[in-house]
mmCIF file of C-alpha atoms in Angstrom:
data_model
loop_
_atom_site.group_PDB
_atom_site.id
_atom_site.type_symbol
_atom_site.label_atom_id
_atom_site.label_comp_id
_atom_site.label_asym_id
_atom_site.label_seq_id
_atom_site.Cartn_x
_atom_site.Cartn_y
_atom_site.Cartn_z
ATOM 1 C CA UNK A 1 0.000 0.000 0.000
ATOM 2 C CA UNK A 2 1.483 3.308 -1.080
ATOM 3 C CA UNK A 3 -1.447 5.758 -0.831
ATOM 4 C CA UNK A 4 -4.423 5.821 1.512
ATOM 5 C CA UNK A 5 -7.603 7.871 2.012
ATOM 6 C CA UNK A 6 -10.303 7.187 4.606
ATOM 7 C CA UNK A 7 -13.581 8.651 5.833
ATOM 8 C CA UNK A 8 -15.899 7.614 8.689
ATOM 9 C CA UNK A 9 -19.357 6.214 7.950
ATOM 10 C CA UNK A 10 -21.672 7.930 10.427
ATOM 11 C CA UNK A 11 -25.154 6.831 11.423
ATOM 12 C CA UNK A 12 -26.968 9.457 13.507
ATOM 13 C CA UNK A 13 -23.741 11.043 14.739
ATOM 14 C CA UNK A 14 -22.259 7.675 15.638
ATOM 15 C CA UNK A 15 -19.381 6.129 13.728
ATOM 16 C CA UNK A 16 -20.632 2.854 12.239
ATOM 17 C CA UNK A 17 -17.489 2.078 10.276
ATOM 18 C CA UNK A 18 -14.961 3.472 7.851
ATOM 19 C CA UNK A 19 -14.637 3.714 4.084
ATOM 20 C CA UNK A 20 -11.107 3.408 2.719
ATOM 21 C CA UNK A 21 -9.409 3.979 -0.611
ATOM 22 C CA UNK A 22 -5.891 2.721 -1.230
ATOM 23 C CA UNK A 23 -3.338 2.787 -4.038
ATOM 24 C CA UNK A 24 -4.784 5.257 -6.515
ATOM 25 C CA UNK A 25 -4.513 4.077 -10.086
ATOM 26 C CA UNK A 26 -1.345 5.263 -11.753
ATOM 27 C CA UNK A 27 0.428 5.715 -8.421
ATOM 28 C CA UNK A 28 -0.775 9.301 -7.956
ATOM 29 C CA UNK A 29 -1.666 10.833 -4.606
ATOM 30 C CA UNK A 30 -5.313 11.225 -3.577
ATOM 31 C CA UNK A 31 -6.427 14.846 -3.963
ATOM 32 C CA UNK A 32 -9.236 17.074 -2.662
ATOM 33 C CA UNK A 33 -11.643 15.852 -5.336
ATOM 34 C CA UNK A 34 -11.070 12.262 -4.254
ATOM 35 C CA UNK A 35 -11.719 13.238 -0.650
ATOM 36 C CA UNK A 36 -14.963 15.008 -1.585
ATOM 37 C CA UNK A 37 -16.193 11.940 -3.477
ATOM 38 C CA UNK A 38 -15.248 9.655 -0.587
ATOM 39 C CA UNK A 39 -17.077 11.827 1.949
ATOM 40 C CA UNK A 40 -20.168 11.815 -0.258
ATOM 41 C CA UNK A 41 -20.062 8.043 -0.567
ATOM 42 C CA UNK A 42 -19.566 7.642 3.190
ATOM 43 C CA UNK A 43 -22.546 9.920 3.879
ATOM 44 C CA UNK A 44 -24.702 7.953 1.426
ATOM 45 C CA UNK A 45 -23.669 4.698 3.071
ATOM 46 C CA UNK A 46 -24.627 6.099 6.482
ATOM 47 C CA UNK A 47 -28.075 7.104 5.220
ATOM 48 C CA UNK A 48 -28.606 3.673 3.654
ATOM 49 C CA UNK A 49 -27.627 1.892 6.863
ATOM 50 C CA UNK A 50 -29.898 4.125 8.944
ATOM 51 C CA UNK A 51 -32.836 3.523 6.605
ATOM 52 C CA UNK A 52 -32.256 -0.229 6.737
ATOM 53 C CA UNK A 53 -32.245 -0.127 10.534
ATOM 54 C CA UNK A 54 -35.442 1.918 10.655
ATOM 55 C CA UNK A 55 -37.146 -0.496 8.278
ATOM 56 C CA UNK A 56 -36.048 -3.494 10.333
ATOM 57 C CA UNK A 57 -37.209 -1.862 13.582
ATOM 58 C CA UNK A 58 -40.593 -1.058 12.059
ATOM 59 C CA UNK A 59 -40.977 -4.573 10.691
ATOM 60 C CA UNK A 60 -40.038 -6.081 14.062
ATOM 61 C CA UNK A 61 -42.550 -3.907 15.922
ATOM 62 C CA UNK A 62 -45.273 -4.914 13.488
ATOM 63 C CA UNK A 63 -44.426 -8.580 14.021
ATOM 64 C CA UNK A 64 -44.564 -8.197 17.811
ATOM 65 C CA UNK A 65 -47.901 -6.368 17.624
ATOM 66 C CA UNK A 66 -49.381 -9.012 15.343
ATOM 67 C CA UNK A 67 -48.130 -11.798 17.592
ATOM 68 C CA UNK A 68 -49.517 -10.063 20.689
ATOM 69 C CA UNK A 69 -52.926 -9.762 19.048
ATOM 70 C CA UNK A 70 -52.928 -13.432 18.063
ATOM 71 C CA UNK A 71 -51.982 -14.534 21.573
ATOM 72 C CA UNK A 72 -54.590 -12.274 23.164
ATOM 73 C CA UNK A 73 -57.254 -13.783 20.919
ATOM 74 C CA UNK A 74 -56.146 -17.274 21.916
ATOM 75 C CA UNK A 75 -56.428 -16.423 25.609
ATOM 76 C CA UNK A 76 -59.798 -14.729 25.296
ATOM 77 C CA UNK A 77 -61.193 -17.573 23.205
ATOM 78 C CA UNK A 78 -60.814 -19.968 26.110
ATOM 79 C CA UNK A 79 -58.036 -21.996 24.499
ATOM 80 C CA UNK A 80 -56.134 -24.520 26.584
ATOM 81 C CA UNK A 81 -53.881 -22.555 28.945
ATOM 82 C CA UNK A 82 -50.870 -24.847 28.637
ATOM 83 C CA UNK A 83 -51.102 -24.721 24.863
ATOM 84 C CA UNK A 84 -51.278 -20.919 24.921
ATOM 85 C CA UNK A 85 -48.206 -20.662 27.167
ATOM 86 C CA UNK A 86 -46.200 -22.843 24.802
ATOM 87 C CA UNK A 87 -47.461 -20.737 21.919
ATOM 88 C CA UNK A 88 -46.225 -17.617 23.727
ATOM 89 C CA UNK A 89 -42.776 -19.147 24.280
ATOM 90 C CA UNK A 90 -42.512 -20.323 20.667
ATOM 91 C CA UNK A 91 -43.619 -16.950 19.293
ATOM 92 C CA UNK A 92 -41.163 -14.996 21.447
ATOM 93 C CA UNK A 93 -38.309 -17.293 20.439
ATOM 94 C CA UNK A 94 -39.110 -16.869 16.752
ATOM 95 C CA UNK A 95 -39.343 -13.082 16.930
ATOM 96 C CA UNK A 96 -36.385 -12.528 19.258
ATOM 97 C CA UNK A 97 -33.997 -14.972 17.619
ATOM 98 C CA UNK A 98 -33.282 -16.464 21.039
ATOM 99 C CA UNK A 99 -31.887 -19.956 21.550
ATOM 100 C CA UNK A 100 -34.233 -20.657 24.457
ATOM 101 C CA UNK A 101 -37.323 -18.921 25.850
ATOM 102 C CA UNK A 102 -38.997 -19.763 29.151
ATOM 103 C CA UNK A 103 -42.196 -18.647 30.857
ATOM 104 C CA UNK A 104 -42.123 -18.811 34.632
ATOM 105 C CA UNK A 105 -45.093 -18.296 36.940
ATOM 106 C CA UNK A 106 -45.244 -17.912 40.742
ATOM 107 C CA UNK A 107 -45.762 -20.819 43.081
ATOM 108 C CA UNK A 108 -48.346 -20.331 45.781
ATOM 109 C CA UNK A 109 -47.132 -19.530 49.270
ATOM 110 C CA UNK A 110 -43.579 -18.453 48.474
ATOM 111 C CA UNK A 111 -41.165 -16.369 46.422
ATOM 112 C CA UNK A 112 -40.256 -19.152 44.027
ATOM 113 C CA UNK A 113 -41.221 -19.445 40.381
ATOM 114 C CA UNK A 114 -41.712 -22.514 38.240
ATOM 115 C CA UNK A 115 -40.980 -22.746 34.528
ATOM 116 C CA UNK A 116 -44.376 -23.559 33.101
ATOM 117 C CA UNK A 117 -43.445 -23.490 29.410
ATOM 118 C CA UNK A 118 -40.256 -23.367 27.363
ATOM 119 C CA UNK A 119 -39.272 -23.439 23.714
ATOM 120 C CA UNK A 120 -35.879 -23.959 22.148
ATOM 121 C CA UNK A 121 -32.623 -25.664 23.105
ATOM 122 C CA UNK A 122 -33.100 -27.780 26.219
ATOM 123 C CA UNK A 123 -36.772 -26.829 26.634
ATOM 124 C CA UNK A 124 -37.815 -30.264 27.890
ATOM 125 C CA UNK A 125 -35.063 -30.208 30.488
ATOM 126 C CA UNK A 126 -36.089 -26.917 32.089
ATOM 127 C CA UNK A 127 -39.885 -27.220 32.085
ATOM 128 C CA UNK A 128 -41.072 -27.745 35.637
ATOM 129 C CA UNK A 129 -37.873 -26.456 37.258
ATOM 130 C CA UNK A 130 -38.408 -24.411 40.408
ATOM 131 C CA UNK A 131 -36.507 -21.105 40.415
ATOM 132 C CA UNK A 132 -35.443 -19.832 43.862
ATOM 133 C CA UNK A 133 -35.912 -16.187 44.820
ATOM 134 C CA UNK A 134 -32.203 -15.438 44.245
ATOM 135 C CA UNK A 135 -32.330 -16.275 40.532
ATOM 136 C CA UNK A 136 -32.583 -13.599 37.856
ATOM 137 C CA UNK A 137 -36.013 -14.796 36.759
ATOM 138 C CA UNK A 138 -37.421 -14.403 40.266
ATOM 139 C CA UNK A 139 -35.831 -10.962 40.595
ATOM 140 C CA UNK A 140 -37.476 -9.879 37.350
ATOM 141 C CA UNK A 141 -40.877 -11.050 38.529
ATOM 142 C CA UNK A 142 -40.727 -9.502 41.999
ATOM 143 C CA UNK A 143 -39.163 -6.195 40.888
ATOM 144 C CA UNK A 144 -41.361 -5.845 37.797
ATOM 145 C CA UNK A 145 -38.273 -4.505 36.023
ATOM 146 C CA UNK A 146 -36.295 -5.711 33.035
ATOM 147 C CA UNK A 147 -33.020 -7.408 33.952
ATOM 148 C CA UNK A 148 -30.205 -8.342 31.595
ATOM 149 C CA UNK A 149 -26.984 -10.202 32.260
ATOM 150 C CA UNK A 150 -23.930 -10.607 30.087
ATOM 151 C CA UNK A 151 -22.397 -13.281 32.315
ATOM 152 C CA UNK A 152 -24.925 -15.910 33.379
ATOM 153 C CA UNK A 153 -22.172 -18.022 34.899
ATOM 154 C CA UNK A 154 -21.747 -15.368 37.604
ATOM 155 C CA UNK A 155 -25.439 -15.374 38.553
ATOM 156 C CA UNK A 156 -27.194 -17.638 41.092
ATOM 157 C CA UNK A 157 -28.430 -20.773 39.347
ATOM 158 C CA UNK A 158 -31.410 -23.023 39.832
ATOM 159 C CA UNK A 159 -29.072 -26.011 39.774
ATOM 160 C CA UNK A 160 -30.684 -29.420 40.228
ATOM 161 C CA UNK A 161 -33.939 -27.816 41.329
ATOM 162 C CA UNK A 162 -37.019 -29.925 42.098
ATOM 163 C CA UNK A 163 -39.606 -30.241 39.374
ATOM 164 C CA UNK A 164 -43.101 -29.053 40.075
ATOM 165 C CA UNK A 165 -46.120 -27.675 38.287
ATOM 166 C CA UNK A 166 -47.974 -24.578 39.384
ATOM 167 C CA UNK A 167 -51.730 -24.287 39.735
ATOM 168 C CA UNK A 168 -51.619 -21.338 37.355
ATOM 169 C CA UNK A 169 -54.234 -21.653 34.648
ATOM 170 C CA UNK A 170 -56.491 -24.116 36.470
ATOM 171 C CA UNK A 171 -59.187 -21.710 37.547
ATOM 172 C CA UNK A 172 -61.751 -19.716 35.616
ATOM 173 C CA UNK A 173 -59.870 -16.439 36.103
ATOM 174 C CA UNK A 174 -56.573 -17.686 34.711
ATOM 175 C CA UNK A 175 -57.040 -16.000 31.358
ATOM 176 C CA UNK A 176 -56.548 -12.639 33.064
ATOM 177 C CA UNK A 177 -53.338 -13.669 34.814
ATOM 178 C CA UNK A 178 -50.969 -13.199 31.897
ATOM 179 C CA UNK A 179 -49.271 -10.279 33.660
ATOM 180 C CA UNK A 180 -48.348 -12.623 36.515
ATOM 181 C CA UNK A 181 -45.618 -14.425 34.684
ATOM 182 C CA UNK A 182 -41.999 -13.840 33.812
ATOM 183 C CA UNK A 183 -40.491 -14.377 30.385
ATOM 184 C CA UNK A 184 -36.795 -14.866 29.787
ATOM 185 C CA UNK A 185 -34.656 -15.786 26.823
ATOM 186 C CA UNK A 186 -31.084 -16.770 26.226
ATOM 187 C CA UNK A 187 -29.245 -15.557 23.118
ATOM 188 C CA UNK A 188 -26.027 -17.424 23.854
ATOM 189 C CA UNK A 189 -25.084 -20.338 21.641
ATOM 190 C CA UNK A 190 -24.353 -22.252 24.840
ATOM 191 C CA UNK A 191 -27.482 -21.861 26.923
ATOM 192 C CA UNK A 192 -27.331 -22.804 30.612
ATOM 193 C CA UNK A 193 -29.970 -25.440 29.891
ATOM 194 C CA UNK A 194 -28.514 -26.813 26.679
ATOM 195 C CA UNK A 195 -29.060 -30.565 26.111
ATOM 196 C CA UNK A 196 -25.317 -31.215 26.433
ATOM 197 C CA UNK A 197 -25.537 -30.358 30.131
ATOM 198 C CA UNK A 198 -26.451 -33.407 32.303
ATOM 199 C CA UNK A 199 -27.933 -31.141 34.983
ATOM 200 C CA UNK A 200 -29.793 -28.181 33.470
ATOM 201 C CA UNK A 201 -29.188 -24.879 35.179
ATOM 202 C CA UNK A 202 -31.228 -21.750 34.777
ATOM 203 C CA UNK A 203 -30.469 -18.188 35.958
#
């Protein structure tokens, strides 16, 4: 490389990447005209990237809204509660691109949750697991706040928790109890409940 010219590609005042030119034909140096063209191209690339992101965000919101409407109709139609919960987990996994999605509901008389439905890698292994109050899922439910973690290995785990089933969804008012559950999903390629693990663990 003998000559070089670069310009940042900006998306909403943030640098997304860089556009480079090297080794101008004929061995000449890059001049002001070359720089002007490069800046124009970098600006156009930034606009294109921003538009693509906006389109994707809009499409994703529309998908979530459509899925929410479908699930609400299923609940209000009196569909089987267990089937609806699994439908929720499957829909969330599809739309989020997660490896595993779980739905946990509270157990009566305590702070624990139980995974009532799951979809994805290791789903069969985690369904029915009881989640102690110290786990992330229980913290989400009791705080009513979103919680994220970039290092699940550092968080309290359910470990070899006992398997139980809640009484959620067995009474006539269960269709209105959708707010009383906690949803979580794992984007990692190595989920804590992956089938390769002999003892599934869940945060």
